Every structure is written in C-alpha cells, then in structure tokens.
Amino acid sequence: MNIVWTLAMAALGLALASSLAGLFATARRPALLRGLSLPLFALSGLAALACGLLALADGGSITLQLPLGLPWLPWQLRLDALSGFFLVLLGALTLAVGIYGVGYVRDFERGRDQLPPLGAFSGLFLLGMELVLMADGAYLFMVAWELMTLSSYFLVAFQHDNAANRRAAFLYLLMGHISGLCILLAFGVLASFSGSFAFAAMRAAHPDFLWASVAFALAFTGFGIKAGLVPVHAWLPEAHPAAPSHISALMSGAMLKVAVYGFLRVVFDLIGPLHWQWGVVVLTVGSLSALLGVLLALMQTDLKRLLAYSSVENLGIVFIGLGLSLIFLGTGHRLLGALALVAALYHALNHALFKGLLFMGAGAILHSAHERDLDRMGGLLRRMPWTGTFFLIGSLAISGLPPLNGFVSEWFTFQAALQTWQLHSGLLRTLIPVAAAVLALSAALAAAAFVKAYGVAFLGRARTRQVRRARQVPVNMRVGQGLLALGCLAAGVFPSTVIAWIVRVPQSLLGSGLPQAGAQGWLWLTPVSPTTASYSAPGVLLALLVLAGLTAWLVHWGAVRRVRRSDAWDCGLAPPTPRMQYTATGFAQPLRRVFGAWLRVDEGVDAGEGATPRHRLQITDRSWALFYAPVVRVLDRLTRLVTRMQAGHLRVYLAWTLGTLLLLLWVVTL
C-alpha cells in the first residue's frame, strides 16, 4: 500500500476513532470531547488534506478494494485528481473546525445537551463525507451518502428541546432521502447499460441521448437538493442555523461541496458524452439560485440564516460555472469548458474557506454574546477584535473584492462568460450574457448584504446588555478562524499557484487544461491569453498596502497639526443612543422595496385598542407557497384517504390483503 492509501486509511480511521471517543464523552467525562474526540477529528482532516494533495499532484488514478460489503458488491475505493481536490477542500476545513471546536463545545459541557451524540455523529459525518469522495462504486457511494445524511440529521437535531430545531431536522431528513432516492435511480439507469454498479463499468458504457438525459435529470435533482439549489433549497436555511456553529461551518463549507463532487463524478465522468442542453438547464437553475439566495440573505436579521441563504447564492455561482462548462464542452470548445470548470472548482474552494470562516465568526458571537439577531448586536469589534478582524476578511472575500479569493473565482467565471462570441447558437449567445448580468447583480447584492451584516454587528454601539458584556473567545476558536482567514488571503494573492493545482482536475476529466493561465509566472493570471485579460493579485495587494500606509500617514500628520478638538455636531438633539443606529431591517428596506415582487412580504402596523402600535414585518420565501405547500396539501389528502382504510374490522383488512395479493399475482404474470 503506497503513501496515498496509507494517508487515506489514516483519515478514515481517525474519523471513526473520533466518533468512538465522542461516544464516551458523558457528563462525567466531558473532557473526552475536547481532549480526544475533536483532536482526532482535526487529525483526520489533516490526513485527508495530505492525501488529497498527493492525489492531486499525481494526477492519475489508483484503486483499492476493501474486504467489506457484499460478496458480489465489494467496497471499491479510487483516488484521482477530482477526489483529491475535494479531499483537500474537506481536509483543510475539517482541520480548522476541529481546532475551533475545542473551544466552542465548552458551552455544551455546562448545559443540558448530551455530549455523546455531538462527538459520535460528528466523527461519523466526517467519515461519510470522506467515503463518498473515495467510493468507486454505486453501492459504497450510497452507503457513505446515507451515513453522511443520517449522521448530520442528528447533529441538526442536537438541541432538540427547541421545536424549530426538530422541524428543521425533519425537513432536512425528508429532503435528504428524496435526494438519495434520485441519486440511486440515476445509478440504476447507468447500471442498466453497464451491467454493473462499479464506476469503471459505468464509465465504459455510453447510453443514448434519451437515457443519458434521464440519468442527468435524476442526478441533477438529487445532488441539486443536497447543494441547496432553487427551488429545492428550503431545507438549507432551516437546517444550517439549527446545528452547532462548527457543524454549520462543516455542512455549508464541505457537505454542499460533496454534492458538487457527486454531480461532477456522475455527469462529467460516468454518463459519457456531454450535451449543451444540459448546460442550459444547469446555467438557468444556477442563475436563479444566485439571485434569489442573495435577495433572501439580504432580508435576514438572524446572522446564521443570512449565512445559510448566502450559501444558496454561492452554490448558484458554482453551478453557473458548471453550466457554462457543459455548454462549451457540448459545443466542442474544450479549452473554454476547462476554463469554466476551473472557475467553478475555484469558487467551491473559496466558498469552503470564507463560509467556514463566517460561520465560525457567527459561532464566536453566539459563544460570547449569546446572540444571533443582528438588530440586537453592535459594537462587537471593540469587545471581540480578533473575531471582528477575521469576520471582516470573510465578508470582503465573499463580497468578491480584491485581493481576496472570492474576486478571483467570480472574475474567472465572468471571463468564461465573455467568450460567448465563440458560440454559433443565437440562443446561447443571448442566454449566457443574461446569466452573466445576474451574476454581476448577485455579486453587488452580496456586498450590500455583508456590509449590513458587518456594520450592524461589529460597528456602532452595543444595543443590549449581554452584547456589552461580550468578551474575546478562547484561543482555539481564534486559531481556527485565523487558519481560514489566511487561506482566504493566500488563495486570493497567489491565484496562479492555486490554479496550477486545480487545473489537474480538467486535465484528468477532459484531457484539456489552461496552458495560458500561468504562462506569465506567479505574478500574473491570464485565463485565456495576455491580450484578452490579465490580473495581478500581488500587484493589487501591494497597491492597497501603499495606499493604506499613505492614508494612515496623512491622517496622523493631520491629527498632529490639528489644534482644535471638539465633539461632533449632534443637530441639537439628545446624545446619540443605540436606538439611533441603523438596524439590519432598516438597512435592507430600500432593496426590499425594489425587489419586493421576488419576495413574500407581510408588512403593516398592529394597533389594538389601548395598545402601543407595533410595526409588523415578515419576509418568507415564495418557494414555500409555489412548490412545497401544494405538495403538503396533496400528501394531507392522501393520508386522509389512507386513514379511511383503517375501519377497525378484521374482514376489511383481510379484503385489502387479498386484493393486494391478486394485484401482485397479476403483475407477476405479465
């Protein structure tokens, strides 16, 4: 067994050991969770990171068969550039989450929540994700997928005393099983042509366009549900805020990317020849997800719900890149297809870094100030300077501002979209610019959303007593946030180096890379050619540092020469109070007026007799009324029909049994 498989087995073994150690972290031995389970969790992430880097550097594929499973369906593992990339993403985030969690779980030791489920299911959750990325057959893939889904269900329902958490966990489990069923059916279609559930056999078989499209539709639905794409996203803003914050970081930063991996594995690797019609569907759904996700994020006052809706937007951006890649590859433009695929993978990596960082920041606020409502925060930068600094880095990165990493992947996606002129179809040459415009609008709205989030939470004055009493979080939590903040900075300042690793994935899947991307060295990034577009992230960083230094010197020089000092003019009113500050609701009010048609807004004033008038505002997702409520009504009617069968008489039950038996016999004889 070579070093790559040694590291892979170490990652799996450490994740399992972390789960077993967490199982014994009872109220009498709470230190086992912090002292053993979470360190093993972090080491599993480190092993996965090293394994992924080696697999990515090798660029080939290696297989291994484990003595597990069924006699005719053994567990087969495979590592290649695609699985290596996602193992790097998962491992880096898991390492930071494991370090962060050592400080974060202290609050649970003093509460009524049971520690063994948190430790045990966290390890199983990580084990399931790692196995999904290594599986080389539909059987093991589905076993690992269900392990990932079921273990994360118990983590979402961890604080089950809250009725909202129980509801969120049930919705998550329901959507997770629908997702798994669609994926299983997609594998069934492919296995019917290959005669085997092994990925190698599926890869060799090439179904016709009709059945390939059926497999694509099932896979896109299944993995799209897990990725939180519109309109099957309703579970995500319910489940992610309900989980503990370090698990929320792992679910949003890693689990959603496992869904992206599954889509890439099935569509780009197993189905066979790609068709541009699939790209149109993916591009349309990705654009709607990006726009609706950021609009709903902008309207939130709960910080964790804001971050959850933002994940819908960012996964939409990833699928915009994948849709562009499918369109270009389906029309014979392999270089442009590779460019769009690299953009999608880059944004998947970036989202894991900055969304993990932002969820950790939200967890730090919850740990220290015990608050999630933005309208009750304020002034946290003075009380939590490290968390405020790291959250600012994450906010700038997710807003797509240079020189951080979010800018590079979004710029890469735009560069791919700008190559539409090379297509001959008038439909595609019209659709792609519209998608690019939606992407630009989503980026601008994302910047507004995180200006709101950071400004209301960290600037100004504290609005409540418990926020005024907030203190800096433990060093473990700061280290975990710092690692991801450094990752955001490094991936933004040295994009040529990062892309030199990412480009191995399209080379493995498509046989085509980006020869011009790093042709100018590490200083310049050229997606297509130097004459088309180029970007120097180190140069931008240097210019910003010089500008910041010059501004600081001028401000200091002006302050030294200033003679008169006085309070700011307060317009003759009373001294400023926290009530005079902008709230998160007020900040979003102009945009709520502009985009109100996209949202379901219930706004008014409740004023009963003798009661103080109160402003009422409730913003809900239209998807509930359009897609979910009709399904609920149909299911409710069906359940009422079924209950009528329960007459309470034995002869009625025997009649139903006889009727069912006759129906089955008739089906068998067909």
PDB file of N, CA and C in Angstrom, residues 470-519:
ATOM      1  N   ALA A 470     -19.897  41.063  26.141  1.00  0.00           N
ATOM      2  CA  ALA A 470     -19.171  40.083  25.326  1.00  0.00           C
ATOM      3  C   ALA A 470     -17.669  40.212  25.536  1.00  0.00           C
ATOM      4  N   ARG A 471     -16.986  39.093  25.498  1.00  0.00           N
ATOM      5  CA  ARG A 471     -15.535  39.067  25.680  1.00  0.00           C
ATOM      6  C   ARG A 471     -14.903  38.235  24.560  1.00  0.00           C
ATOM      7  N   GLN A 472     -13.602  38.335  24.449  1.00  0.00           N
ATOM      8  CA  GLN A 472     -12.879  37.598  23.416  1.00  0.00           C
ATOM      9  C   GLN A 472     -13.027  36.095  23.647  1.00  0.00           C
ATOM     10  N   VAL A 473     -13.094  35.335  22.560  1.00  0.00           N
ATOM     11  CA  VAL A 473     -13.297  33.893  22.646  1.00  0.00           C
ATOM     12  C   VAL A 473     -11.973  33.195  22.944  1.00  0.00           C
ATOM     13  N   PRO A 474     -12.008  31.904  23.344  1.00  0.00           N
ATOM     14  CA  PRO A 474     -10.762  31.177  23.639  1.00  0.00           C
ATOM     15  C   PRO A 474      -9.825  31.119  22.444  1.00  0.00           C
ATOM     16  N   VAL A 475      -8.560  30.852  22.731  1.00  0.00           N
ATOM     17  CA  VAL A 475      -7.527  30.888  21.700  1.00  0.00           C
ATOM     18  C   VAL A 475      -7.762  29.834  20.621  1.00  0.00           C
ATOM     19  N   ASN A 476      -8.316  28.679  20.991  1.00  0.00           N
ATOM     20  CA  ASN A 476      -8.588  27.642  19.979  1.00  0.00           C
ATOM     21  C   ASN A 476      -9.518  28.164  18.890  1.00  0.00           C
ATOM     22  N   MET A 477     -10.551  28.886  19.288  1.00  0.00           N
ATOM     23  CA  MET A 477     -11.503  29.417  18.320  1.00  0.00           C
ATOM     24  C   MET A 477     -10.851  30.479  17.444  1.00  0.00           C
ATOM     25  N   ARG A 478      -9.954  31.254  18.019  1.00  0.00           N
ATOM     26  CA  ARG A 478      -9.257  32.270  17.221  1.00  0.00           C
ATOM     27  C   ARG A 478      -8.299  31.620  16.224  1.00  0.00           C
ATOM     28  N   VAL A 479      -7.642  30.550  16.639  1.00  0.00           N
ATOM     29  CA  VAL A 479      -6.715  29.865  15.729  1.00  0.00           C
ATOM     30  C   VAL A 479      -7.483  29.258  14.555  1.00  0.00           C
ATOM     31  N   GLY A 480      -8.632  28.609  14.849  1.00  0.00           N
ATOM     32  CA  GLY A 480      -9.428  28.033  13.772  1.00  0.00           C
ATOM     33  C   GLY A 480      -9.872  29.075  12.771  1.00  0.00           C
ATOM     34  N   GLN A 481     -10.334  30.222  13.266  1.00  0.00           N
ATOM     35  CA  GLN A 481     -10.725  31.304  12.358  1.00  0.00           C
ATOM     36  C   GLN A 481      -9.515  31.850  11.603  1.00  0.00           C
ATOM     37  N   GLY A 482      -8.390  31.976  12.292  1.00  0.00           N
ATOM     38  CA  GLY A 482      -7.195  32.527  11.656  1.00  0.00           C
ATOM     39  C   GLY A 482      -6.683  31.674  10.512  1.00  0.00           C
ATOM     40  N   LEU A 483      -6.768  30.352  10.664  1.00  0.00           N
ATOM     41  CA  LEU A 483      -6.319  29.469   9.580  1.00  0.00           C
ATOM     42  C   LEU A 483      -7.123  29.696   8.302  1.00  0.00           C
ATOM     43  N   LEU A 484      -8.447  29.803   8.446  1.00  0.00           N
ATOM     44  CA  LEU A 484      -9.271  30.019   7.265  1.00  0.00           C
ATOM     45  C   LEU A 484      -9.099  31.429   6.711  1.00  0.00           C
ATOM     46  N   ALA A 485      -8.879  32.402   7.583  1.00  0.00           N
ATOM     47  CA  ALA A 485      -8.621  33.757   7.095  1.00  0.00           C
ATOM     48  C   ALA A 485      -7.329  33.802   6.280  1.00  0.00           C
ATOM     49  N   LEU A 486      -6.297  33.115   6.752  1.00  0.00           N
ATOM     50  CA  LEU A 486      -5.050  33.034   5.973  1.00  0.00           C
ATOM     51  C   LEU A 486      -5.285  32.310   4.650  1.00  0.00           C
ATOM     52  N   GLY A 487      -6.140  31.283   4.665  1.00  0.00           N
ATOM     53  CA  GLY A 487      -6.462  30.590   3.427  1.00  0.00           C
ATOM     54  C   GLY A 487      -7.149  31.501   2.427  1.00  0.00           C
ATOM     55  N   CYS A 488      -8.084  32.357   2.903  1.00  0.00           N
ATOM     56  CA  CYS A 488      -8.741  33.319   2.011  1.00  0.00           C
ATOM     57  C   CYS A 488      -7.720  34.275   1.403  1.00  0.00           C
ATOM     58  N   LEU A 489      -6.786  34.740   2.217  1.00  0.00           N
ATOM     59  CA  LEU A 489      -5.781  35.680   1.720  1.00  0.00           C
ATOM     60  C   LEU A 489      -4.830  34.999   0.744  1.00  0.00           C
ATOM     61  N   ALA A 490      -4.352  33.791   1.083  1.00  0.00           N
ATOM     62  CA  ALA A 490      -3.394  33.100   0.220  1.00  0.00           C
ATOM     63  C   ALA A 490      -4.019  32.723  -1.114  1.00  0.00           C
ATOM     64  N   ALA A 491      -5.263  32.218  -1.094  1.00  0.00           N
ATOM     65  CA  ALA A 491      -5.925  31.839  -2.343  1.00  0.00           C
ATOM     66  C   ALA A 491      -6.257  33.038  -3.203  1.00  0.00           C
ATOM     67  N   GLY A 492      -6.321  34.233  -2.600  1.00  0.00           N
ATOM     68  CA  GLY A 492      -6.579  35.434  -3.371  1.00  0.00           C
ATOM     69  C   GLY A 492      -5.331  36.092  -3.906  1.00  0.00           C
ATOM     70  N   VAL A 493      -4.237  36.022  -3.149  1.00  0.00           N
ATOM     71  CA  VAL A 493      -3.000  36.709  -3.545  1.00  0.00           C
ATOM     72  C   VAL A 493      -2.171  35.861  -4.506  1.00  0.00           C
ATOM     73  N   PHE A 494      -2.269  34.544  -4.408  1.00  0.00           N
ATOM     74  CA  PHE A 494      -1.482  33.661  -5.277  1.00  0.00           C
ATOM     75  C   PHE A 494      -2.402  32.758  -6.107  1.00  0.00           C
ATOM     76  N   PRO A 495      -3.274  33.347  -6.927  1.00  0.00           N
ATOM     77  CA  PRO A 495      -4.229  32.519  -7.689  1.00  0.00           C
ATOM     78  C   PRO A 495      -3.561  31.637  -8.729  1.00  0.00           C
ATOM     79  N   SER A 496      -2.430  32.075  -9.290  1.00  0.00           N
ATOM     80  CA  SER A 496      -1.762  31.252 -10.306  1.00  0.00           C
ATOM     81  C   SER A 496      -1.301  29.926  -9.713  1.00  0.00           C
ATOM     82  N   THR A 497      -0.802  29.978  -8.486  1.00  0.00           N
ATOM     83  CA  THR A 497      -0.361  28.749  -7.819  1.00  0.00           C
ATOM     84  C   THR A 497      -1.543  27.826  -7.534  1.00  0.00           C
ATOM     85  N   VAL A 498      -2.643  28.407  -7.064  1.00  0.00           N
ATOM     86  CA  VAL A 498      -3.827  27.595  -6.761  1.00  0.00           C
ATOM     87  C   VAL A 498      -4.375  26.960  -8.033  1.00  0.00           C
ATOM     88  N   ILE A 499      -4.438  27.733  -9.111  1.00  0.00           N
ATOM     89  CA  ILE A 499      -4.988  27.211 -10.362  1.00  0.00           C
ATOM     90  C   ILE A 499      -4.070  26.150 -10.964  1.00  0.00           C
ATOM     91  N   ALA A 500      -2.776  26.273 -10.725  1.00  0.00           N
ATOM     92  CA  ALA A 500      -1.860  25.237 -11.210  1.00  0.00           C
ATOM     93  C   ALA A 500      -2.197  23.873 -10.611  1.00  0.00           C
ATOM     94  N   TRP A 501      -2.770  23.859  -9.399  1.00  0.00           N
ATOM     95  CA  TRP A 501      -3.220  22.607  -8.792  1.00  0.00           C
ATOM     96  C   TRP A 501      -4.619  22.229  -9.277  1.00  0.00           C
ATOM     97  N   ILE A 502      -5.527  23.215  -9.338  1.00  0.00           N
ATOM     98  CA  ILE A 502      -6.907  22.921  -9.730  1.00  0.00           C
ATOM     99  C   ILE A 502      -6.978  22.407 -11.160  1.00  0.00           C
ATOM    100  N   VAL A 503      -6.108  22.924 -12.035  1.00  0.00           N
ATOM    101  CA  VAL A 503      -6.200  22.591 -13.458  1.00  0.00           C
ATOM    102  C   VAL A 503      -5.947  21.107 -13.723  1.00  0.00           C
ATOM    103  N   ARG A 504      -5.413  20.405 -12.728  1.00  0.00           N
ATOM    104  CA  ARG A 504      -5.205  18.962 -12.893  1.00  0.00           C
ATOM    105  C   ARG A 504      -6.540  18.211 -12.971  1.00  0.00           C
ATOM    106  N   VAL A 505      -7.604  18.811 -12.423  1.00  0.00           N
ATOM    107  CA  VAL A 505      -8.913  18.157 -12.487  1.00  0.00           C
ATOM    108  C   VAL A 505      -9.450  18.135 -13.917  1.00  0.00           C
ATOM    109  N   PRO A 506      -9.541  19.281 -14.626  1.00  0.00           N
ATOM    110  CA  PRO A 506      -9.976  19.181 -16.032  1.00  0.00           C
ATOM    111  C   PRO A 506      -9.015  18.401 -16.914  1.00  0.00           C
ATOM    112  N   GLN A 507      -7.730  18.411 -16.576  1.00  0.00           N
ATOM    113  CA  GLN A 507      -6.804  17.579 -17.348  1.00  0.00           C
ATOM    114  C   GLN A 507      -7.151  16.106 -17.197  1.00  0.00           C
ATOM    115  N   SER A 508      -7.569  15.702 -15.999  1.00  0.00           N
ATOM    116  CA  SER A 508      -7.929  14.308 -15.755  1.00  0.00           C
ATOM    117  C   SER A 508      -9.285  13.960 -16.358  1.00  0.00           C
ATOM    118  N   LEU A 509     -10.282  14.859 -16.219  1.00  0.00           N
ATOM    119  CA  LEU A 509     -11.629  14.574 -16.680  1.00  0.00           C
ATOM    120  C   LEU A 509     -11.810  14.810 -18.172  1.00  0.00           C
ATOM    121  N   LEU A 510     -11.226  15.909 -18.660  1.00  0.00           N
ATOM    122  CA  LEU A 510     -11.496  16.356 -20.025  1.00  0.00           C
ATOM    123  C   LEU A 510     -10.323  16.190 -20.964  1.00  0.00           C
ATOM    124  N   GLY A 511      -9.135  15.958 -20.414  1.00  0.00           N
ATOM    125  CA  GLY A 511      -7.937  15.896 -21.247  1.00  0.00           C
ATOM    126  C   GLY A 511      -7.486  17.248 -21.744  1.00  0.00           C
ATOM    127  N   SER A 512      -7.958  18.320 -21.095  1.00  0.00           N
ATOM    128  CA  SER A 512      -7.609  19.675 -21.517  1.00  0.00           C
ATOM    129  C   SER A 512      -7.388  20.535 -20.290  1.00  0.00           C
ATOM    130  N   GLY A 513      -6.347  21.366 -20.320  1.00  0.00           N
ATOM    131  CA  GLY A 513      -6.057  22.266 -19.218  1.00  0.00           C
ATOM    132  C   GLY A 513      -6.129  23.717 -19.656  1.00  0.00           C
ATOM    133  N   LEU A 514      -5.416  24.585 -18.927  1.00  0.00           N
ATOM    134  CA  LEU A 514      -5.349  26.010 -19.250  1.00  0.00           C
ATOM    135  C   LEU A 514      -3.887  26.385 -19.427  1.00  0.00           C
ATOM    136  N   PRO A 515      -3.339  26.190 -20.604  1.00  0.00           N
ATOM    137  CA  PRO A 515      -1.901  26.425 -20.788  1.00  0.00           C
ATOM    138  C   PRO A 515      -1.482  27.874 -20.583  1.00  0.00           C
ATOM    139  N   GLN A 516      -2.420  28.819 -20.770  1.00  0.00           N
ATOM    140  CA  GLN A 516      -2.064  30.228 -20.669  1.00  0.00           C
ATOM    141  C   GLN A 516      -2.228  30.798 -19.262  1.00  0.00           C
ATOM    142  N   ALA A 517      -2.887  30.034 -18.348  1.00  0.00           N
ATOM    143  CA  ALA A 517      -3.235  30.603 -17.046  1.00  0.00           C
ATOM    144  C   ALA A 517      -2.011  31.075 -16.274  1.00  0.00           C
ATOM    145  N   GLY A 518      -0.953  30.274 -16.247  1.00  0.00           N
ATOM    146  CA  GLY A 518       0.246  30.659 -15.510  1.00  0.00           C
ATOM    147  C   GLY A 518       1.442  30.906 -16.395  1.00  0.00           C
ATOM    148  N   ALA A 519       1.174  31.205 -17.666  1.00  0.00           N
ATOM    149  CA  ALA A 519       2.292  31.395 -18.606  1.00  0.00           C
ATOM    150  C   ALA A 519       3.134  32.607 -18.267  1.00  0.00           C
TER     151      ALA A 519
END
